[in-house]
Coordinates of C-alpha atoms and ligand atoms in Angstrom, one line a residue:
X1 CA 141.6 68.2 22.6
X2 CA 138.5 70.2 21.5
X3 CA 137.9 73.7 23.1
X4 CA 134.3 72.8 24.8
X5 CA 132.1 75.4 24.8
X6 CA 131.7 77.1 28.3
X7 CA 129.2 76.2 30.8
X8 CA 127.0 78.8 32.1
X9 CA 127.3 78.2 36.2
X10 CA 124.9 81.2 37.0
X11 CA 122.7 80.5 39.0
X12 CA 119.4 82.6 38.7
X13 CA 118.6 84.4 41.4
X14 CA 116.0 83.8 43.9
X15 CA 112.7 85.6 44.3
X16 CA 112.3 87.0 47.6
X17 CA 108.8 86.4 48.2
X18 CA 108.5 89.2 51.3
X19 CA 108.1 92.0 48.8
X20 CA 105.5 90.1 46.7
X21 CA 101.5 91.7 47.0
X22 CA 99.1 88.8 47.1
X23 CA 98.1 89.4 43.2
X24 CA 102.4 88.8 43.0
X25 CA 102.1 85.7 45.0
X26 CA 99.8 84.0 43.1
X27 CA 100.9 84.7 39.6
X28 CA 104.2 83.1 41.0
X29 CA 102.6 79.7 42.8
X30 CA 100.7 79.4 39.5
X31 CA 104.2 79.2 37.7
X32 CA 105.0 76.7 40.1
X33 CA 101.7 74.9 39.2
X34 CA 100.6 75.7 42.2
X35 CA 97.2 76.0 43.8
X36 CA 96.2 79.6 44.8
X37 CA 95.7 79.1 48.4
X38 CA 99.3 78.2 48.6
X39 CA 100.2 81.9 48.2
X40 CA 98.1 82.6 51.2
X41 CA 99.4 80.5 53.5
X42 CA 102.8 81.7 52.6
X43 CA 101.6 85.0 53.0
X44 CA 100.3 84.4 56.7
X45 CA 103.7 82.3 57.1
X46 CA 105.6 85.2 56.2
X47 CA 103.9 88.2 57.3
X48 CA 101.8 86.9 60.4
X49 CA 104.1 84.5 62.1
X50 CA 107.4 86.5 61.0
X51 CA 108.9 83.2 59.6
X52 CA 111.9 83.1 57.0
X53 CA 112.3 79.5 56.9
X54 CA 110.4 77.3 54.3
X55 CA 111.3 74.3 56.3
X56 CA 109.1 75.8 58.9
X57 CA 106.3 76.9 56.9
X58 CA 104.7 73.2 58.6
X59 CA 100.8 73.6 56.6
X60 CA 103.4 72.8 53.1
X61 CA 103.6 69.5 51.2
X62 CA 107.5 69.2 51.7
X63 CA 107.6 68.7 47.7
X64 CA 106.6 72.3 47.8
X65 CA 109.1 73.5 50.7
X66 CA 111.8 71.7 48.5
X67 CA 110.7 73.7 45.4
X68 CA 110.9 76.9 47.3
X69 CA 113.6 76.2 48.6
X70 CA 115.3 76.0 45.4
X71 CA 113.8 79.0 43.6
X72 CA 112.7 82.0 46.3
X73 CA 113.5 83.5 49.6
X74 CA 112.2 85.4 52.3
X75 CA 115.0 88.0 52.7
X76 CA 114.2 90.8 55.3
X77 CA 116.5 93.7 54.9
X78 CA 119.3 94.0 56.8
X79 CA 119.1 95.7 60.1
X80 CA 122.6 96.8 61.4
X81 CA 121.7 98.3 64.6
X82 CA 118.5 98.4 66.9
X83 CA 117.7 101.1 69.7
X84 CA 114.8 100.4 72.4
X85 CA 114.0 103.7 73.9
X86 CA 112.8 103.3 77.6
X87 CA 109.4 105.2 76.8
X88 CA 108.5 102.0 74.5
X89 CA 110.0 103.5 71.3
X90 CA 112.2 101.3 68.6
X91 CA 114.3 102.4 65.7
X92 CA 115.9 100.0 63.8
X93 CA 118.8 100.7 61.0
X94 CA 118.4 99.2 58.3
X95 CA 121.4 98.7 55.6
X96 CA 119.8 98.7 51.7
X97 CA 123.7 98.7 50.5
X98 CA 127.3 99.4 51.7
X99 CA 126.7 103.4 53.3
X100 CA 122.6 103.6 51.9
X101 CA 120.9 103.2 55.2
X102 CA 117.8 103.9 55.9
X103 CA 115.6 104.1 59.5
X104 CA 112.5 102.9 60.9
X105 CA 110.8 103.9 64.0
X106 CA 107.6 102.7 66.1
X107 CA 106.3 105.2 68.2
X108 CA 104.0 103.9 70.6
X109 CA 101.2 106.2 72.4
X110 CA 98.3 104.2 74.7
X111 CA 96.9 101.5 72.6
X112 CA 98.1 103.3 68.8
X113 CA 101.9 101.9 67.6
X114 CA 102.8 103.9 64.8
X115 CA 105.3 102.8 62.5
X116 CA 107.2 105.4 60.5
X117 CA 108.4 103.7 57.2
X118 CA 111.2 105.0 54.8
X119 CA 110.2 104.5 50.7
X120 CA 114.0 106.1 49.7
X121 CA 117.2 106.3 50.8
X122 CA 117.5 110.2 50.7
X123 CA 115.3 112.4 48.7
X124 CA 116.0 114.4 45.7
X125 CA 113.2 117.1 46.9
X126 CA 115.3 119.3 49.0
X127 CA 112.7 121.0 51.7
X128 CA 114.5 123.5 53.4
X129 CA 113.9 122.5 57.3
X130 CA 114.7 118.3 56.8
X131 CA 117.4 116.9 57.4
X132 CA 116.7 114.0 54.6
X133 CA 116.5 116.5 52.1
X134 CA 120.1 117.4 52.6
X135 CA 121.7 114.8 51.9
X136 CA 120.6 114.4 48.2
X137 CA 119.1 111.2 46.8
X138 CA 120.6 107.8 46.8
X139 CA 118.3 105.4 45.3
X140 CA 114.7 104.1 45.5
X141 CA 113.7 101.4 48.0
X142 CA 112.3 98.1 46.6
X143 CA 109.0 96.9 47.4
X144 CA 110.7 94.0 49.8
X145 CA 112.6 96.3 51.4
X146 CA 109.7 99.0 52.0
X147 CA 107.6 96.0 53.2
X148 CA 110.4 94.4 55.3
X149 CA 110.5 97.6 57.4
X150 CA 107.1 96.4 58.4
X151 CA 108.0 93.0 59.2
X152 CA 111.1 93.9 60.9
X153 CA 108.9 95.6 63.7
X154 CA 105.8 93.4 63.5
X155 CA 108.7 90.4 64.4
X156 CA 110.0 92.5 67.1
X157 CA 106.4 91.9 69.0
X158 CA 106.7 88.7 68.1
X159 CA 110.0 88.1 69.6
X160 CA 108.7 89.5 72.4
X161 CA 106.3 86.9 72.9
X162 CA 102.8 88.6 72.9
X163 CA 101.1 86.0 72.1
X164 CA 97.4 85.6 72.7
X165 CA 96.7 82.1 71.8
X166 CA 96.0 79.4 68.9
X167 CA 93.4 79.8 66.0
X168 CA 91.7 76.9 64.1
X169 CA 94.8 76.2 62.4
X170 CA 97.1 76.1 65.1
X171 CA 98.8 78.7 64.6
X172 CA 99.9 81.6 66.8
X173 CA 97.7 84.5 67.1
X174 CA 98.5 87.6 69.0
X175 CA 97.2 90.9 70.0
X176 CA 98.2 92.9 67.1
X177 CA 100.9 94.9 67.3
X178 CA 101.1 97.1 65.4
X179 CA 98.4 99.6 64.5
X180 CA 99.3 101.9 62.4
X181 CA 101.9 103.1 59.6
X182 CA 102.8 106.5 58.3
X183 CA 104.8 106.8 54.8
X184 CA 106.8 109.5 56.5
X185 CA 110.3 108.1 57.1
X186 CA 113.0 109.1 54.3
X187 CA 112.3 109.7 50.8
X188 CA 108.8 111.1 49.0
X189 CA 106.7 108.2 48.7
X190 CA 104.5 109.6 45.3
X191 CA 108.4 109.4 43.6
X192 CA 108.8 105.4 44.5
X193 CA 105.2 104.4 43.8
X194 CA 105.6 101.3 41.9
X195 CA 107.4 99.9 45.0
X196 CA 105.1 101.7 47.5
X197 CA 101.4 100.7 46.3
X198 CA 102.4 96.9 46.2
X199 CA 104.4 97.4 49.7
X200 CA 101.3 98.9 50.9
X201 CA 98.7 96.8 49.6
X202 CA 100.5 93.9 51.9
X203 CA 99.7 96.6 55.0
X204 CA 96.3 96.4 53.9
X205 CA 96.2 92.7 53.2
X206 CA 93.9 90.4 56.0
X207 CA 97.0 87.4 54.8
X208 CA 99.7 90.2 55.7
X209 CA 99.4 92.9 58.2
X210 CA 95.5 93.6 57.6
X211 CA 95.7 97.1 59.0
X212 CA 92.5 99.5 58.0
X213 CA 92.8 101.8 55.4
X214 CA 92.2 104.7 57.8
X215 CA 95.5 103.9 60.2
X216 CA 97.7 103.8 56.7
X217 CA 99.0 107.1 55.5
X218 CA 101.0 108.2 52.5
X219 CA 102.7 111.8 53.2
X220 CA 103.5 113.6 50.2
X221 CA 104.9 117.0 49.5
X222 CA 102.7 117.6 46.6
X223 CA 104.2 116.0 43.9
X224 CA 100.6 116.5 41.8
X225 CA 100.5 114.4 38.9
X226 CA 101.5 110.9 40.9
X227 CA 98.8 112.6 43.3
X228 CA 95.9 111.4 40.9
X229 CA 98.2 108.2 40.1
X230 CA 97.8 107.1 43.6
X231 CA 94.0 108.4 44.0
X232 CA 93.2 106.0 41.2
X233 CA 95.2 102.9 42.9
X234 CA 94.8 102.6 46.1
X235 CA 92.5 103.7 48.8
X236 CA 94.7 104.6 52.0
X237 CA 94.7 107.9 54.0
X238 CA 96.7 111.1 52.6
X239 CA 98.7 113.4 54.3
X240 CA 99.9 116.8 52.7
X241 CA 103.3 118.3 54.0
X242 CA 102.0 122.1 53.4
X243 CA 104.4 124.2 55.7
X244 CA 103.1 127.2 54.5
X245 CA 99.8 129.1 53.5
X246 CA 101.0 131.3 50.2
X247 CA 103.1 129.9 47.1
X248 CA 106.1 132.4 48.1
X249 CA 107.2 131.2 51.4
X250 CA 106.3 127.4 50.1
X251 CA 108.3 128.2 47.3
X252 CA 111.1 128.6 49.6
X253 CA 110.6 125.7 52.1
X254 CA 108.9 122.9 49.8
X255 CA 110.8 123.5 46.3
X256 CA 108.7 121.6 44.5
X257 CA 106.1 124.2 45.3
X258 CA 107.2 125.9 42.1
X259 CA 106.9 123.1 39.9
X260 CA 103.2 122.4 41.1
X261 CA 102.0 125.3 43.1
X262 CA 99.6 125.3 45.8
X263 CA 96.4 125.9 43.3
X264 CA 97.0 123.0 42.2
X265 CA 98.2 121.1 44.8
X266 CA 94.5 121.8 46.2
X267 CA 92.8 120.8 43.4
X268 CA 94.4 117.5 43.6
X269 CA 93.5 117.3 47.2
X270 CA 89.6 117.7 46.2
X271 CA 90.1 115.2 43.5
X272 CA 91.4 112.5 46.4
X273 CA 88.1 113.8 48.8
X274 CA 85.9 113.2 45.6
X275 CA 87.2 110.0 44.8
X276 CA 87.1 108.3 47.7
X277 CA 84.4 110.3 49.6
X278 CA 81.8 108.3 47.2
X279 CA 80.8 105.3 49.1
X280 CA 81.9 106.5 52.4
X281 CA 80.2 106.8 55.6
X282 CA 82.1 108.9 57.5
X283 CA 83.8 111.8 56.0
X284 CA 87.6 111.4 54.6
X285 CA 89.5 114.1 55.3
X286 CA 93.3 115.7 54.1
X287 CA 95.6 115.5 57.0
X288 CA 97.7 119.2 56.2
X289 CA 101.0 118.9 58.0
X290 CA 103.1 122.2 59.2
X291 CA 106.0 122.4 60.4
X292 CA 106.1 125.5 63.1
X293 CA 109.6 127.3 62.0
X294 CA 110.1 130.0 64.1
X295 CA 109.1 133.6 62.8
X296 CA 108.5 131.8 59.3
X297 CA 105.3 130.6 58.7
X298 CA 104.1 130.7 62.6
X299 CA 102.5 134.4 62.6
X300 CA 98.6 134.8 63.4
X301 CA 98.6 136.3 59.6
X302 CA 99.6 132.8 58.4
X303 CA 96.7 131.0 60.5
X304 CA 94.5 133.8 58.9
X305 CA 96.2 132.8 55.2
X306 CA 95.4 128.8 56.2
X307 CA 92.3 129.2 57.1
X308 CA 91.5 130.8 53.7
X309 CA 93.1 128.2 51.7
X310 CA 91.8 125.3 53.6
X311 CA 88.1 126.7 53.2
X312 CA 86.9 123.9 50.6
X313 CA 89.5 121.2 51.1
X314 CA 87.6 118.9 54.1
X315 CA 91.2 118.7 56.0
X316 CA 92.5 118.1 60.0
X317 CA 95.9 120.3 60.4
X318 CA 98.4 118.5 62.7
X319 CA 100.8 121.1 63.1
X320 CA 104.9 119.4 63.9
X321 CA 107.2 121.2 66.2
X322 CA 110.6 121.2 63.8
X323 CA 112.9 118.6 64.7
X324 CA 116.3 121.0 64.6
X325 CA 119.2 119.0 63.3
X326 CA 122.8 120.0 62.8
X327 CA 123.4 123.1 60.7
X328 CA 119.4 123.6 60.6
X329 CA 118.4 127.5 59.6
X330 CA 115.7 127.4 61.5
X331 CA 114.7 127.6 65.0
X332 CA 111.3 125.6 66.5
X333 CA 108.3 128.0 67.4
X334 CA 107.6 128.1 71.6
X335 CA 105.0 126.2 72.8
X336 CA 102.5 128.8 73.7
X337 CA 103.0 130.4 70.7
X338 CA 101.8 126.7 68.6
X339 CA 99.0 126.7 70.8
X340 CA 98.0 130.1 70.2
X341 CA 98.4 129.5 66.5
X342 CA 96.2 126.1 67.1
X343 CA 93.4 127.9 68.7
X344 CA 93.5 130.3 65.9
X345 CA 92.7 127.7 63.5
X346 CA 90.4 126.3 66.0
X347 CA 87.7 128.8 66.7
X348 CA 87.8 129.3 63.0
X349 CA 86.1 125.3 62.6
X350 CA 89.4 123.4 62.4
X351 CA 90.3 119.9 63.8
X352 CA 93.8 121.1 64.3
X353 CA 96.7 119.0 66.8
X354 CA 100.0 119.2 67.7
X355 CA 101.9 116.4 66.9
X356 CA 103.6 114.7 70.0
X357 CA 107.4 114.4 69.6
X358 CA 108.8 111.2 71.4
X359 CA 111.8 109.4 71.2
X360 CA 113.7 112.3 71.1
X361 CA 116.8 110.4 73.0
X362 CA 117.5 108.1 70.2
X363 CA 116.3 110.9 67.8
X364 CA 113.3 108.9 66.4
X365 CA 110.6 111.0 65.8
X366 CA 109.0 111.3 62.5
X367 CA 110.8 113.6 60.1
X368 CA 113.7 113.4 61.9
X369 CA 115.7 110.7 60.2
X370 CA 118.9 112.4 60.3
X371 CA 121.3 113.0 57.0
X372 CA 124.5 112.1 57.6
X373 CA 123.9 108.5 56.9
X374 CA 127.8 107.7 56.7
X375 CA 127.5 108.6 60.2
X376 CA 125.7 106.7 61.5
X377 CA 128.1 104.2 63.2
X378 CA 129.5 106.8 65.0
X379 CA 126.2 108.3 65.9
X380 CA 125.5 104.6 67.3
X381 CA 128.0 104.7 69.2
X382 CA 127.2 107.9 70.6
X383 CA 124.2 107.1 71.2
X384 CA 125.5 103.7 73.5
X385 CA 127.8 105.8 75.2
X386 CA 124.6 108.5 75.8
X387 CA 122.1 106.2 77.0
X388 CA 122.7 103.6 79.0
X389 CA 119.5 102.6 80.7
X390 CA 118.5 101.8 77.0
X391 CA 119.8 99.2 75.0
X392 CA 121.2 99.9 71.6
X393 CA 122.5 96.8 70.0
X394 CA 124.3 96.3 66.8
X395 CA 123.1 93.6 65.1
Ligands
LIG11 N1 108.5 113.2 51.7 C1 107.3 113.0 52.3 C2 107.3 112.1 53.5 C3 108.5 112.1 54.4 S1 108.7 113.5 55.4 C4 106.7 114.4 52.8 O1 107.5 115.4 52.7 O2 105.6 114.5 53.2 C5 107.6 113.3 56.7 C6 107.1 114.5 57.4 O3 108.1 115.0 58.2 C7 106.8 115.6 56.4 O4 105.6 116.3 56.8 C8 108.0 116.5 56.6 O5 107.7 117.8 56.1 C9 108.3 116.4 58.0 N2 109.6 116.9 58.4 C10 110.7 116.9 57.7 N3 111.8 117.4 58.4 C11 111.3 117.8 59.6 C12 111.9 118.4 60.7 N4 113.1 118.8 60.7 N5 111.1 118.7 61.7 C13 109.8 118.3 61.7 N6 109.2 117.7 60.7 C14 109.9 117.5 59.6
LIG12 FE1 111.9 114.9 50.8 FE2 109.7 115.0 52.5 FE3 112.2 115.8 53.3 FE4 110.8 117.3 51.6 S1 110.2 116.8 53.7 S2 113.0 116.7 51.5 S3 109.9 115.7 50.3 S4 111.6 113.7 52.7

């Protein structure tokens, strides 16, 4: 008997076509010979109606669904536990790998649903006040599974049936759902941007989620040379996390402050407003996030500093009561004390809000997407045992 050589039984693995920009999509039906349009209605399959299933993708020649079949998928990421506050918010868990979780959480508020997307699991960027930032980084998210965060909550409206007829095609249409999406879950967005711009073109996209350029945000902490990267590639709304109004006390609460100080931080900022400003009608402005830390950066002295600073840079400040966590050094600023520092900024010719904080009984609000991520069962649990007009179900 002759030794026969040995067969190679890998099987190559399949694309998974929910993380693919439309550009993506139709490179890959043209490998598959074919037509463009295809990748469109795949697209609309995937994204619009929420469908997984090639078999259901019914507009298909079934020689195509076959082919798919055999070579791609549509493989959401894996959501391990879901919480629906009463007040309308949902947070969803989502498991990347054994213990790298990541969350995702829709805040709703009148007619605007906000989703608050995660591009890492953890962040290597260490700001002194968030509790992502403690825990060190993990590992980038992919573009499927930045995207997918998206889908996961778009499919939750659709599961819950909001329907608001047929188009030309036949196919569902509904009030859309969602409205909006902030980059401000875990992770810096400007250090994952190869799997962020093609995650958020599809937010863009009329065969995805078609939102308007204006209600899709990118939140950086001022990491200045992807800055201009992402100027240059795509035309979404920017949001600075500032936190304070002088290079020493950002030094101390946004590290990377000393790598690319606020100078030129700013100068970045004008080269965003000059870029895009061109061909606009209304006027694009910098959205400057603060965190109100308590006897930090919340004096009338540091309005007076902000002001200065913000003088040429066309910006809106949203200030953020701090979210304590566990083992936080900081205490959040009283109310009256954020409004006095908002009228401050106010009478000096600033748009300047205070962020609303909801869903603070499943701990949901933005920038609060706690650290302990080998936790979180337990924290699930607690969180059953805690609420119990809500629904947390593990999935
Ligand atoms: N890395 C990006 C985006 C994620 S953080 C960035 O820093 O911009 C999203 C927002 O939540 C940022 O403005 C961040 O500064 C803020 N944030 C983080 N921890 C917070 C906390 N404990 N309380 C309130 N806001 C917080
Ligand atoms: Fe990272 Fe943003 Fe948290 Fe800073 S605030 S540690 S950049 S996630």
């Amino acid at each position: 008997m002759t030794d026969a050589a040995p067969i190679d039984v890998t099987v190559p693995p399949k694309v998974n076509l929910i993380g693919l920009s439309r550009e993506q999509m139709e490179a890959y039906f043209a490998t598959l010979g074919e037509k463009k349009f295809r990748a469109g209605q795949v697209m609309k399959w995937i994204h619009q109606q929420g469908i997984t299933e090639f078999s259901e993708m019914t507009n298909l020649a079934k020689s195509l669904r076959v082919k798919l079949e055999q070579y791609a998928e549509v493989r959401p990421p894996k959501v391990t536990h879901k919480h629906f506050s009463a007040d309308g918010t949902r947070k969803w868990i989502i498991e990347v790998a054994p213990n790298a979780m990541v969350e995702t959480v829709l805040i709703p508020d009148g007619d605007r649903k906000t989703l608050c997307v995660s591009s890492q699991v953890g962040c290597a960027l260490d700001c002194s006040f968030c509790s992502t930032g403690k825990q060190g980084f993990m590992r980038d998210l992919t573009p499927a599974e930045i995207i997918g965060q998206v889908w996961i909550a778009n499919r939750s409206y659709l599961d819950d049936g909001e329907f608001s007829g047929r188009n030309a095609d036949g196919e569902l249409t509904r009030t859309r759902a969602l409205t909006n999406v902030v980059m401000m879950g875990m992770g810096e967005p400007l250090l994952n941007l190869d799997a962020v711009l093609p995650a958020m073109s599809l937010m863009l996209d009329d065969y995805a989620y078609g939102l308007s350029k204006r209600r899709v945000t990118l939140s950086t902490s001022g990491v200045v040379p992807m800055m201009d990267k992402f100027t240059q590639a795509i035309d979404v709304s920017l949001a600075v996390s500032l936190h304070a109004p002088n290079d020493e006390l950002r030094n101390e609460l946004v590290p990377i402050n000393k790598k690319y100080p606020l100078s030129e931080l700013m100068a970045a900022c004008k080269r965003w407003l000059v870029h895009h400003q061109g061909s606009e009608v209304g006027r694009r402005r910098v959205t400057m996030e603060y965190v109100m830390l308590a006897g930090v950066n919340d004096q009338p002295e540091h309005a007076t500093q902000l002001i200065d600073l913000l003088r040429d840079v066309p910006s809106k400040i949203n200030l953020i009561p701090f979210n304590p966590f566990p083992h936080a050094p900081y205490d959040s600023t009283p109310r009256a004390q954020i409004i006095e520092f908002q009228n401050q900024l106010i009478r000096a010719g600033y748009t300047c809000t205070i962020r609303a904080t909801r869903g603070d009984d499943i701990d949901a609000a933005c920038g609060q997407l706690v650290g302990q991520v080998k936790d979180r069962t337990r924290r699930a649990e607690r969180w059953q045992a805690q609420t119990r007009s809500n629904e947390i179900i593990r999935v």
